[in-house]
Short mmCIF file of C-alpha atoms and ligand atoms in Angstrom, two decimals:
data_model
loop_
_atom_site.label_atom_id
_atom_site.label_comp_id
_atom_site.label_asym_id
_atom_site.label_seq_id
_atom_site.Cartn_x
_atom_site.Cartn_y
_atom_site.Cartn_z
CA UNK F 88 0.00 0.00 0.00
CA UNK F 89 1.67 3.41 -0.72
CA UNK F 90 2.58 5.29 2.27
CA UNK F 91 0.42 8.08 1.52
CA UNK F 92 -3.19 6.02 1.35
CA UNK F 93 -3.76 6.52 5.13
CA UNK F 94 -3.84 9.15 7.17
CA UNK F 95 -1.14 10.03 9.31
CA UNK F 96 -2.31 9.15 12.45
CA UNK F 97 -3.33 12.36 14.66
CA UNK F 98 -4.47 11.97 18.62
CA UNK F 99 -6.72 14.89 18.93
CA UNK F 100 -10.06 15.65 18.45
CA UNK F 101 -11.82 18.76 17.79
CA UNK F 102 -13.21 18.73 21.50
CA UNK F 103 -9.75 18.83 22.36
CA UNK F 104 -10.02 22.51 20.89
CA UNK F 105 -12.91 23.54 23.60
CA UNK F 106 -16.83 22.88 22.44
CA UNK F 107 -17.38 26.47 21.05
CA UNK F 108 -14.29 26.00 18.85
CA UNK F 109 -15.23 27.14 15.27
CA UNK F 110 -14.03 25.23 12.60
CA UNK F 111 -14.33 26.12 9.03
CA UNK F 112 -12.72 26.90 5.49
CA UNK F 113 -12.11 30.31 4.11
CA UNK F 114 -12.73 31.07 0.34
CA UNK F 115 -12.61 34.86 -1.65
CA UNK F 116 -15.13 35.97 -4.52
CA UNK F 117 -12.31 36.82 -7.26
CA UNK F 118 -10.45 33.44 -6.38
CA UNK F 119 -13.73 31.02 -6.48
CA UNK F 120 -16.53 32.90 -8.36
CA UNK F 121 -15.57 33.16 -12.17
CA UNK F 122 -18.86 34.54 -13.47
CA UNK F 123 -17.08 37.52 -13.78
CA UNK F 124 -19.06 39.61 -16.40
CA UNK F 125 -22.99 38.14 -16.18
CA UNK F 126 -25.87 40.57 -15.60
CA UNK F 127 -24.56 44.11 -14.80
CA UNK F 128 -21.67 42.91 -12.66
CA UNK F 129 -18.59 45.66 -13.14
CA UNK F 130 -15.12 45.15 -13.50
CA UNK F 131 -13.10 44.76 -10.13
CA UNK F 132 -9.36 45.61 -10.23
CA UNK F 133 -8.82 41.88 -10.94
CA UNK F 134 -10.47 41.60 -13.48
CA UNK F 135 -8.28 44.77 -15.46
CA UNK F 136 -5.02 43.49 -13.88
CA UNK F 137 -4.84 39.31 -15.14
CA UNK F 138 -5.63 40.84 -19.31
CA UNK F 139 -2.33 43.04 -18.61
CA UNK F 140 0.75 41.09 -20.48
CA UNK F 141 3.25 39.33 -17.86
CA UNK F 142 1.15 40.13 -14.84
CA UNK F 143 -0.27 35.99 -14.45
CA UNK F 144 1.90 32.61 -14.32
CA UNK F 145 1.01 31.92 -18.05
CA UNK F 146 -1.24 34.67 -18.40
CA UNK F 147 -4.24 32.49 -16.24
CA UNK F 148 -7.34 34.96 -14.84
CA UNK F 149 -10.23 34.69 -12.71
CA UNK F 150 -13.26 34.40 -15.34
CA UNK F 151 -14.37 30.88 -15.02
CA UNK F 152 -11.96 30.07 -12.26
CA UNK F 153 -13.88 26.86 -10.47
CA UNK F 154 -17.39 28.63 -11.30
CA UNK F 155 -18.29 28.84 -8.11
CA UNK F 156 -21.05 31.48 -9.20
CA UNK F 157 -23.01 28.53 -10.74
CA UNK F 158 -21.67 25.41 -8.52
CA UNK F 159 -22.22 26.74 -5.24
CA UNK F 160 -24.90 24.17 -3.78
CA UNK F 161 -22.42 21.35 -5.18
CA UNK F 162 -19.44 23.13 -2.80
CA UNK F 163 -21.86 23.50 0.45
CA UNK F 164 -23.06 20.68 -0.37
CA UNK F 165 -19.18 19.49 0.27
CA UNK F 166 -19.21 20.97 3.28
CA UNK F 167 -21.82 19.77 4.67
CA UNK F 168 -20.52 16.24 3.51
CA UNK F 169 -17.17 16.78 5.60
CA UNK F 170 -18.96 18.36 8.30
CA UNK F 171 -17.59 21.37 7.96
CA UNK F 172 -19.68 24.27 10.17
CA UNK F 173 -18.52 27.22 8.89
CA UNK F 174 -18.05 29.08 5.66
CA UNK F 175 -15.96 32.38 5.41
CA UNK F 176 -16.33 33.72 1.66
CA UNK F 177 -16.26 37.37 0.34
CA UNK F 178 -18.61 39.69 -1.61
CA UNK F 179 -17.08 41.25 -4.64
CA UNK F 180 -17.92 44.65 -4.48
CA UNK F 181 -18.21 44.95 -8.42
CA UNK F 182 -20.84 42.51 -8.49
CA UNK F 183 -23.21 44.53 -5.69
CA UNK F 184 -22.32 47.80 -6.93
CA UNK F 185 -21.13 47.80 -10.99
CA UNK F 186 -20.26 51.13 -11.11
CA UNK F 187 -18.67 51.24 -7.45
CA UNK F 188 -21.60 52.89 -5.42
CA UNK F 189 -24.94 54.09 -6.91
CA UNK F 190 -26.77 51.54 -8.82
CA UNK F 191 -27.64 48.05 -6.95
CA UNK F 192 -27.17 45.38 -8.72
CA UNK F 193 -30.62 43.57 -7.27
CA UNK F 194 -28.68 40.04 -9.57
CA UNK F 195 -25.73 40.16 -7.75
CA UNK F 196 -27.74 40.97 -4.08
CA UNK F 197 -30.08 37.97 -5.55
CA UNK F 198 -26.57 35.42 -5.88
CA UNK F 199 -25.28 35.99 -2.15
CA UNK F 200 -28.89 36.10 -1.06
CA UNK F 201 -28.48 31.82 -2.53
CA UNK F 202 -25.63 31.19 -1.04
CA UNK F 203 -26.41 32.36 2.47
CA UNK F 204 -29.78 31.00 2.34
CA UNK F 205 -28.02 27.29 1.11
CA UNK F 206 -25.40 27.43 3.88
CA UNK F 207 -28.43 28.27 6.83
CA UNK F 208 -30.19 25.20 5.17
CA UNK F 209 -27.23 22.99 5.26
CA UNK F 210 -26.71 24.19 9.00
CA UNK F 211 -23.18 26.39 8.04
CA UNK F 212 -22.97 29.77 9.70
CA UNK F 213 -21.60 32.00 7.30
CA UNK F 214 -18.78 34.55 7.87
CA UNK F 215 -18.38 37.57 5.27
CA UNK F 216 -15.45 39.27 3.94
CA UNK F 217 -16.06 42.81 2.97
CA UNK F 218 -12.98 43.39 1.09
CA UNK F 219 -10.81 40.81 -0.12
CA UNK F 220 -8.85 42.35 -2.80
CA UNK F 221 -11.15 43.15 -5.67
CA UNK F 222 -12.17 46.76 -5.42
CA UNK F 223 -14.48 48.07 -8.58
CA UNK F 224 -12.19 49.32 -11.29
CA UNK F 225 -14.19 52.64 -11.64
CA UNK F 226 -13.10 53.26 -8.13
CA UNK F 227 -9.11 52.46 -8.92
CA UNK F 228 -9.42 55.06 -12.15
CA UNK F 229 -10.55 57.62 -9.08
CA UNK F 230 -7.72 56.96 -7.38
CA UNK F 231 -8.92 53.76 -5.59
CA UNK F 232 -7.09 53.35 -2.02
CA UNK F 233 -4.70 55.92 -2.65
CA UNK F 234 -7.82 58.46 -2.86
CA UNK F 235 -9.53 59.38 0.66
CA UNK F 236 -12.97 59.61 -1.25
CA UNK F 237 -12.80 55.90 -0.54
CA UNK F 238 -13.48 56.39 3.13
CA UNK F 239 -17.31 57.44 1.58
CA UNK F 240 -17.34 54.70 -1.07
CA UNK F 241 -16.53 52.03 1.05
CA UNK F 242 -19.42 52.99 3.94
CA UNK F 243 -21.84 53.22 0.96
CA UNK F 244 -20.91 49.33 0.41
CA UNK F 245 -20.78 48.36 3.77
CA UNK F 246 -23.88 49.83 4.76
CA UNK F 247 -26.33 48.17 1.98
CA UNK F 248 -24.04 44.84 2.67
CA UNK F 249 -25.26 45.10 6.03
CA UNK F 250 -28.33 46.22 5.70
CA UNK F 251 -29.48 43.68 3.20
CA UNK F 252 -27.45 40.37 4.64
CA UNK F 253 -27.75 41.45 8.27
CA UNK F 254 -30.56 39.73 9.16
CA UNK F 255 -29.00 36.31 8.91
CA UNK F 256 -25.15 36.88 8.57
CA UNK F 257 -23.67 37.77 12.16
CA UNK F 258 -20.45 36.86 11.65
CA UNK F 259 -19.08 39.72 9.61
CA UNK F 260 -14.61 40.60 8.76
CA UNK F 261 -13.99 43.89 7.42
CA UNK F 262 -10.76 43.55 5.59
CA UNK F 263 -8.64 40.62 4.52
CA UNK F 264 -5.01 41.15 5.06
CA UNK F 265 -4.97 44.58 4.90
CA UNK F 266 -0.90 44.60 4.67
CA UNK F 267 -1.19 42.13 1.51
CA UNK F 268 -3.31 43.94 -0.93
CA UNK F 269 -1.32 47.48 0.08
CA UNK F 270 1.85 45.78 0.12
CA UNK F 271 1.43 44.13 -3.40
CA UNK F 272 -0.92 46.05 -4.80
CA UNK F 273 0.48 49.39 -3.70
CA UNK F 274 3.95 49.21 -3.35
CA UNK F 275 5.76 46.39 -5.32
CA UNK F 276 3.04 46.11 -7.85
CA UNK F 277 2.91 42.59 -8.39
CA UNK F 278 -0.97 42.40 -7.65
CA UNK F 279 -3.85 44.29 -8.49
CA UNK F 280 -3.75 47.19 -9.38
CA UNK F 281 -0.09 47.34 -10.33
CA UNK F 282 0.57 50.57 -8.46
CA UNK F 283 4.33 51.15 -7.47
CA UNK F 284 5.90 53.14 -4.84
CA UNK F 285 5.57 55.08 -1.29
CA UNK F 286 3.71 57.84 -3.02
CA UNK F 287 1.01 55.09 -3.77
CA UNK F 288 1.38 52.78 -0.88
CA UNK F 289 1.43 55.49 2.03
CA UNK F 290 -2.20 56.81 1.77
CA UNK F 291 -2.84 53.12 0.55
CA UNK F 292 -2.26 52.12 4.19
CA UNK F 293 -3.38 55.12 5.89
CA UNK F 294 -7.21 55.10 4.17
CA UNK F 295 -6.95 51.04 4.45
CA UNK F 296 -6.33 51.86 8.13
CA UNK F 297 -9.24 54.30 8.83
CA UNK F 298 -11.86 51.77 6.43
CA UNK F 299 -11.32 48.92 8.71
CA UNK F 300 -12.19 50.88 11.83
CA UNK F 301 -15.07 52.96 9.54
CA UNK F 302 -16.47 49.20 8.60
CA UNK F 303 -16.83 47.84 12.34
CA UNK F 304 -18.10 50.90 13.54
CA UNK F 305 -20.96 50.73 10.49
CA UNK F 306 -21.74 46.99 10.73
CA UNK F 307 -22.13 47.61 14.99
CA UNK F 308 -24.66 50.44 14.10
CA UNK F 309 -26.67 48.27 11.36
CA UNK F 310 -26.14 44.57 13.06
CA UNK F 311 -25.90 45.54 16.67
CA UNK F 312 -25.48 41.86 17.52
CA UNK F 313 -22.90 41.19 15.28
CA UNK F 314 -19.30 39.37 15.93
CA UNK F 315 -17.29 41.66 13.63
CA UNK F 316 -13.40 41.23 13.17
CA UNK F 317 -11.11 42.02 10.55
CA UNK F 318 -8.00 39.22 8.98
CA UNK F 319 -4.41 40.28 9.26
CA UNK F 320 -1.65 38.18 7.41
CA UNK F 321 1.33 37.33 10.07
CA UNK F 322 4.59 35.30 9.98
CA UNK F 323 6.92 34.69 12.45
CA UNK F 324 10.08 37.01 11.42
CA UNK F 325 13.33 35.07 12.88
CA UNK F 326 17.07 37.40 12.06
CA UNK F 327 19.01 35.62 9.89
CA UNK F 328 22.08 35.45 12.55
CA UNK F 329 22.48 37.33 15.43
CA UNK F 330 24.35 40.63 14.42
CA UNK F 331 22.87 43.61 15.29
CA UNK F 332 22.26 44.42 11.87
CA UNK F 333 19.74 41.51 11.03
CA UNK F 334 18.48 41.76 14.51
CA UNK F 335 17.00 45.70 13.00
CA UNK F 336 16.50 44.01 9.74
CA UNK F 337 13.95 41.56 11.27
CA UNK F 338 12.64 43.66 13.94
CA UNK F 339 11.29 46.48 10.56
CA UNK F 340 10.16 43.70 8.69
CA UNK F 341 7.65 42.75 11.80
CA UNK F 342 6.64 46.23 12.14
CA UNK F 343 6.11 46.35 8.45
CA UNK F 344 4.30 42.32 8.08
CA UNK F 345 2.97 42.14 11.68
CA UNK F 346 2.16 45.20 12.90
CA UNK F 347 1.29 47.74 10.49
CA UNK F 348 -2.54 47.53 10.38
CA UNK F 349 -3.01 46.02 14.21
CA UNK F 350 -1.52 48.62 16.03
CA UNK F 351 -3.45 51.54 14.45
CA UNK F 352 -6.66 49.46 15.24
CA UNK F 353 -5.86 49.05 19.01
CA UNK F 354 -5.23 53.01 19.16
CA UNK F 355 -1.65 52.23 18.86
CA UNK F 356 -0.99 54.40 15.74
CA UNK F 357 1.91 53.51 13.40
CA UNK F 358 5.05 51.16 14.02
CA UNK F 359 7.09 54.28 13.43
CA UNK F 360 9.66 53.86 15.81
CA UNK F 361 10.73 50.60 14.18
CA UNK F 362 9.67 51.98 10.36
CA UNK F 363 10.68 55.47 10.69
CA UNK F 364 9.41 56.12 6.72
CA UNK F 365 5.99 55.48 7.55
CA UNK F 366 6.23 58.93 9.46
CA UNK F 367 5.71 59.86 5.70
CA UNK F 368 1.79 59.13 6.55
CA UNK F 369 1.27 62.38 8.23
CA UNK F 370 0.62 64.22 4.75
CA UNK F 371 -2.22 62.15 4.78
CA UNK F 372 -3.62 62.59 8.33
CA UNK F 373 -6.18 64.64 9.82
CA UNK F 374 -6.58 65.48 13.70
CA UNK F 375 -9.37 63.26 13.57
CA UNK F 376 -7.70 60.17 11.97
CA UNK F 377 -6.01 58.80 15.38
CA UNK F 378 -8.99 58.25 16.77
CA UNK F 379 -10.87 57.18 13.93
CA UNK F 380 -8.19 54.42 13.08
CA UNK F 381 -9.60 52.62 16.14
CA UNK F 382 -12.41 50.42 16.70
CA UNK F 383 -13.30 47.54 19.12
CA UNK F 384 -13.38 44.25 17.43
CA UNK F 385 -15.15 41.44 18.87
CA UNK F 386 -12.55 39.27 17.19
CA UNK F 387 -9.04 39.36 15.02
CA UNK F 388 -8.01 36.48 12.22
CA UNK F 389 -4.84 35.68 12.35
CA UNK F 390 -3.45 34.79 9.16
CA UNK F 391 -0.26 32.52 9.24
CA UNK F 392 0.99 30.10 6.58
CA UNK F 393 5.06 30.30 7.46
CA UNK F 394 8.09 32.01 8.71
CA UNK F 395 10.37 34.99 7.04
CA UNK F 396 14.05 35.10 7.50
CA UNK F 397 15.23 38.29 7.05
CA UNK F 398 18.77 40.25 6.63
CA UNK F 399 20.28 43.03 6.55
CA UNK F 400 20.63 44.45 3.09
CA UNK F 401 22.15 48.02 2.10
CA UNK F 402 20.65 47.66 -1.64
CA UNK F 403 16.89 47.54 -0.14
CA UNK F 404 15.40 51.58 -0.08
CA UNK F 405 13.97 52.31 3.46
CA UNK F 406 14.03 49.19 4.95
CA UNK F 407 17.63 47.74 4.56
CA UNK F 408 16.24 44.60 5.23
CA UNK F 409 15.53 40.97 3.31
CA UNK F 410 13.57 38.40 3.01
CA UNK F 411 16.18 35.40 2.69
CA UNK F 412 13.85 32.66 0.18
CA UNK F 413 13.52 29.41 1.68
CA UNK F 414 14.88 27.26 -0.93
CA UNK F 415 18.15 29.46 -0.43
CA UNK F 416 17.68 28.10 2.73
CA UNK F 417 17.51 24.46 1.86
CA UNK F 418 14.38 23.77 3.87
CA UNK F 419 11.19 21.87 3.57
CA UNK F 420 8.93 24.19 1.18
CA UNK F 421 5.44 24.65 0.02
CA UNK F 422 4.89 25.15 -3.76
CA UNK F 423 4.96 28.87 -2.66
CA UNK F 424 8.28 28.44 -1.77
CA UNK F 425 7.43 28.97 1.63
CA UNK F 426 8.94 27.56 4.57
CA UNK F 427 6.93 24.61 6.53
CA UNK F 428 7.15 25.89 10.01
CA UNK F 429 4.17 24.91 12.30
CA UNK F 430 5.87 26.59 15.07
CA UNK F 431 5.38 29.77 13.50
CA UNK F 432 1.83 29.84 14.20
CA UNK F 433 2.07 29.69 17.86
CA UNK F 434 4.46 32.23 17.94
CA UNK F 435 2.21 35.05 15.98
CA UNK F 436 -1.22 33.40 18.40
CA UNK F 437 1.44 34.88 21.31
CA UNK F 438 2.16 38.00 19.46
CA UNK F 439 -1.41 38.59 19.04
CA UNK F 440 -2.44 37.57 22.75
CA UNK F 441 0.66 40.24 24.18
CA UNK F 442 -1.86 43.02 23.25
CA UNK F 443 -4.31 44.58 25.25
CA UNK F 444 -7.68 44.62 23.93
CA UNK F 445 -7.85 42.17 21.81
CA UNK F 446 -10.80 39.88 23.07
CA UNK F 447 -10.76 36.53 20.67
CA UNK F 448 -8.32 35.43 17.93
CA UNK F 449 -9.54 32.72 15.21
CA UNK F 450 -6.99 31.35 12.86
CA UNK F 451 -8.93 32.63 9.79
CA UNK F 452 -6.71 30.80 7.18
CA UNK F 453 -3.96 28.84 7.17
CA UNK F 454 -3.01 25.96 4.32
CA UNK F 455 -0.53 25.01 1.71
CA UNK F 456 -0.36 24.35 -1.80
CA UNK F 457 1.94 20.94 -2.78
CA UNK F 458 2.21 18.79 -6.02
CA UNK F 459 -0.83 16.39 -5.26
CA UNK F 460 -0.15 13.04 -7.11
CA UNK F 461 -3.60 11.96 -8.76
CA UNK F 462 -3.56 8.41 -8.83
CA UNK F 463 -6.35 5.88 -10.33
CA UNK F 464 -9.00 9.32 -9.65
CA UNK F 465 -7.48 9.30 -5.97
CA UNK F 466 -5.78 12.52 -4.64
CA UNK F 467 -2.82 12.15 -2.74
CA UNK F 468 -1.92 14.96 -0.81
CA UNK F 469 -0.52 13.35 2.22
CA UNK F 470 2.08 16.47 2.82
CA UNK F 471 -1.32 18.45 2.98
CA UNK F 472 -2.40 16.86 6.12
CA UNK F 473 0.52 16.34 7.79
CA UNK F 474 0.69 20.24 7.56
CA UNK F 475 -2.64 20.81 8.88
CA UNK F 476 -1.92 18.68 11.71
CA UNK F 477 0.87 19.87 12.51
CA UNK F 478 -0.52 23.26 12.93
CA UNK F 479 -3.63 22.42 14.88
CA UNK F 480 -1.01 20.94 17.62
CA UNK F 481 0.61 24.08 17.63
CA UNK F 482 -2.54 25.99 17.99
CA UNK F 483 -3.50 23.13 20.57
CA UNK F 484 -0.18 23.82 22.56
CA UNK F 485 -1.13 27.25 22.75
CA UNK F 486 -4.38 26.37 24.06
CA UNK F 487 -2.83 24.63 26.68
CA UNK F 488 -0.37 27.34 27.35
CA UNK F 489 -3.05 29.59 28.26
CA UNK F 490 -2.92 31.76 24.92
CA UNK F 491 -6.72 32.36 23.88
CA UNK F 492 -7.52 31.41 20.42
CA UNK F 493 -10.92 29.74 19.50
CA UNK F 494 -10.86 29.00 15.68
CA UNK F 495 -9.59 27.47 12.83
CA UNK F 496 -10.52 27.66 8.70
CA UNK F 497 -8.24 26.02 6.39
CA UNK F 498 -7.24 27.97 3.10
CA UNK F 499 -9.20 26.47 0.80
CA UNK F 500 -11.91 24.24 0.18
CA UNK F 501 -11.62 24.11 -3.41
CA UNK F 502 -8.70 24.66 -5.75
CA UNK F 503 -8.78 28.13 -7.48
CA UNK F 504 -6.72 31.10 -8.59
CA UNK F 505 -4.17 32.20 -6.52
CA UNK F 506 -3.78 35.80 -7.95
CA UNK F 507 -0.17 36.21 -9.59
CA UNK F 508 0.76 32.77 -9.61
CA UNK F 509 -2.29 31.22 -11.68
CA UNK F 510 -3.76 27.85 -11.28
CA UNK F 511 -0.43 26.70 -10.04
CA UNK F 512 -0.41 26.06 -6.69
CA UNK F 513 -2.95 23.96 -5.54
CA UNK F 514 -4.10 25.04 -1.84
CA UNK F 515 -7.91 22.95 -1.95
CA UNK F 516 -9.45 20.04 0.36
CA UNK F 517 -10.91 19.77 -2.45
CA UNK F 518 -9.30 18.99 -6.33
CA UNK F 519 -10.58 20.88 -9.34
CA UNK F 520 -9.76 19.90 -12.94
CA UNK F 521 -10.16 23.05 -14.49
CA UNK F 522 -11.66 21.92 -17.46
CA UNK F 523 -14.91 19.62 -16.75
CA UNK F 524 -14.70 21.42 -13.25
CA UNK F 525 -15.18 17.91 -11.49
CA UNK F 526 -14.34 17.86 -7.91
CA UNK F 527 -12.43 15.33 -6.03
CA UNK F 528 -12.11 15.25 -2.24
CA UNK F 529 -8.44 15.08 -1.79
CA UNK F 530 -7.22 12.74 0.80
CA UNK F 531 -6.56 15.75 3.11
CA UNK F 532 -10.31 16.68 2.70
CA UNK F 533 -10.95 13.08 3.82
CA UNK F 534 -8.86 13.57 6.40
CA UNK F 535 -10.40 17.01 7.28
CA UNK F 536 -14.08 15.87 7.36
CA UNK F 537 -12.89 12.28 9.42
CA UNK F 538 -11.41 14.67 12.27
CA UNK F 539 -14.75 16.91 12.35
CA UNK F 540 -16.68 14.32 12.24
CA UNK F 541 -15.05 12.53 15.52
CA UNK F 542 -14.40 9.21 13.03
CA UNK F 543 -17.71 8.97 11.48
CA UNK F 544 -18.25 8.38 8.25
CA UNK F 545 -18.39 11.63 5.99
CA UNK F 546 -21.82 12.78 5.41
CA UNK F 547 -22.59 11.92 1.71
CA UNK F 548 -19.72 11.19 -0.74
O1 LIG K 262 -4.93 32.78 -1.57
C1 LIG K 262 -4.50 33.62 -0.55
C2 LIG K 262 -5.66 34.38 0.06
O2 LIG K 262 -6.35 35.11 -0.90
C3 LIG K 262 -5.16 35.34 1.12
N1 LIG K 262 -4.32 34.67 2.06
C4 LIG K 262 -3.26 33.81 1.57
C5 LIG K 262 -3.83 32.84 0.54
C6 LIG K 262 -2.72 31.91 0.01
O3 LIG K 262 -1.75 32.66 -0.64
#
């Protein structure tokens, strides 16, 4: 029997976790949807960015993607199957609004409107993303985050969102990974929308910062009994030796990757004693903005998938620091190139827990894409859930250490585009052949619905 037909055997059960543990998978409209010009649905940033030449691995978009748009009962209905409770997907804000605010699109309300109403029948609480990546394209020709207007643009979204999913969606996350979609977006322009530079990425930040707090305080107002949160990306940053030098290096790239958007939300303001640059913010600041960059979450995600080394490096403006790639390092990598590290994920549930006033943490993703072997229609993804184990005893440890976290949603259920780098990596519990868009629980989604399901015998497949 090949080594990788079982599961690796795991001792712990979810109720190991604590009985209100959630457990779930996390998904994001531009990744999953495809569907991505029917009725009056505008164009999102995404949408613009994948036609421009040498953006995509092999020129790949988002149009069809795995079609979620049309196939969503057959992915609950996966859920369901591997017992999975809860579903965190995002709205595209193109589809609600085509032309970025005004006109409703009463289709696109009518499409989430299905798939919340499918998840409440199959018993699956659903958690919405406001903002994962794929803001309207009329917006970006305004200026998009760079331009303050968006402070207005984005309450005009958030308050219909709320106002017509409120009554059954509690569960509600402002922004995903703020620091990603400024960072790549903004700054090195390697994601939507291809903007380059301080002068873009400064009041990137700065409005992304005050539209997070602006979205919880909105959503409290409309869903007063809402759990509202907001998804911050985080790796454990480790020097590269212990100079003094790298020691800085590392300790600007956490301020930078870790701290950058959760400090302004606790009423911390900027990192600018690590990251003196982003003192450059101020020519976008108004009295008001300290204040208003704060709000009270009910909850933070915690985003972790690996570790960064970093150096010192006099060639890198501002920061004089480097990431040091993990196949440099000759270490055990994802098809991201990114190191396996479970332990990574306990440290940033620490990092999270040192601050005051944050009341709950959920791991809102955290994956890996590998070559899965597909053998006689079988998916072998052993490495898969040996990964997810492994990180579930870390979170576990931290449990037991006294560290609060309550949560856990794997990145992803399905295959799908994973922005710049295509249909490459492969980060489902569930495989997708592009093509015939047939689904095949992987052996990790076996694995995944075996451990929910305390043994039993998954629901339906
Ligand atoms: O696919 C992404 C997701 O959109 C945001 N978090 C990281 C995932 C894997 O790269």
């Amino acid at each position: 029997m090949p080594e990788d037909s079982e599961p690796p055997y795991f001792n712990l059960r979810p109720h190991d976790f604590g009985s209100d543990f959630v457990w779930g998978v996390s998904t994001a409209a531009y990744q999953i949807e495809g569907a991505h010009d029917i009725y009056d649905k505008g164009a999102s940033i995404w949408d613009r960015f994948v036609s421009k030449k040498g953006t995509i691995f092999q020129g790949q978009d988002g149009r069809i993607s795995c079609d979620f748009y049309h196939r969503y009962k057959e992915d609950i209905l996966l859920m369901k199957a591997m017992n999975i409770s809860h579903f965190r997907f995002s709205l595209s804000w193109a589809r609600i609004f085509p032309d970025g605010i005004g006109k409703v699109s009463e289709e696109g309300i009518a499409f989430y409107n299905r798939v919340i109403d499918f998840c409440l029948e199959c018993a699956i609480t659903p958690w919405i993303t406001l903002y994962h990546w794929d803001l309207p394209q009329v917006l970006e020709e305004k200026g998009g985050w760079t331009n303050r207007d968006i402070l207005g643009w984005f309450e005009t979204y958030i308050k219909l969102c709320a106002e017509r999913f409120g009554d059954r969606v509690k569960q509600w996350i402002v922004l995903n990974e703020p620091m990603v979609f400024t960072g790549a977006g903004y700054f090195l322009g390697v994601h939507a929308p291809g903007r380059k530079g301080l002068k873009n990425f400064l009041p990137a930040v700065h409005h992304a910062v005050l539209c997070q707090a602006l979205g919880g305080r909105i959503l409290r107002k409309t869903i007063p009994e809402a759990s509202i949160g907001s998804t911050f990306s985080c790796s454990q940053i480790t020097p590269f030796s212990d100079r003094s030098k790298d020691i800085r290096a590392a300790q600007k790239a956490d301020a930078l990757l870790n701290r950058l958007f959760i400090e302004p939300s606790l009423g911390m303001g900027y990192p600018t004693e690590s990251v003196p640059i982003l003192k450059r913010i101020e020519k976008y600041q108004k009295p008001e903005d300290l204040e208003n960059s704060s709000f009270d979450f009910d909850f933070i995600g915690i985003q972790n998938y690996t570790r960064e080394v970093v150096r010192h490096s006099y060639t890198v403006p501002y920061l004089r620091a480097k990431i040091v790639k993990a196949t440099r390092r000759k270490v055990k990598t994802t098809l991201m190139d990114w190191e396996v590290y479970p332990p990574s994920i306990y440290a940033m549930i620490a990092k999270f827990n040192a601050y005051t006033g944050i009341k709950k943490i959920l791991v809102t993703e955290n994956g890996a894409s590998f070559e899965d072997q597909v053998r006689n229609g079988e998916i072998a993804d052993r490495a898969r859930t040996e990964y997810l184990q492994a990180h579930l005893e870390q979170i576990h440890k931290a449990q037991n250490d006294g560290l609060k976290v309550s949560g856990y949603f794997v990145w992803t259920l399905t295959d799908n585009f994973e922005w710049a780098e295509g249909y490459r990596p492969r980060f489902g519990l569930v495989h997708v052949e592009f093509t015939s868009q047939k689904r095949t629980l992987k052996a990790s989604g076996k694995w995944y619905g075996y451990f929910l399901g305390l043994g039993k015998e998954l629901r339906c497949i």
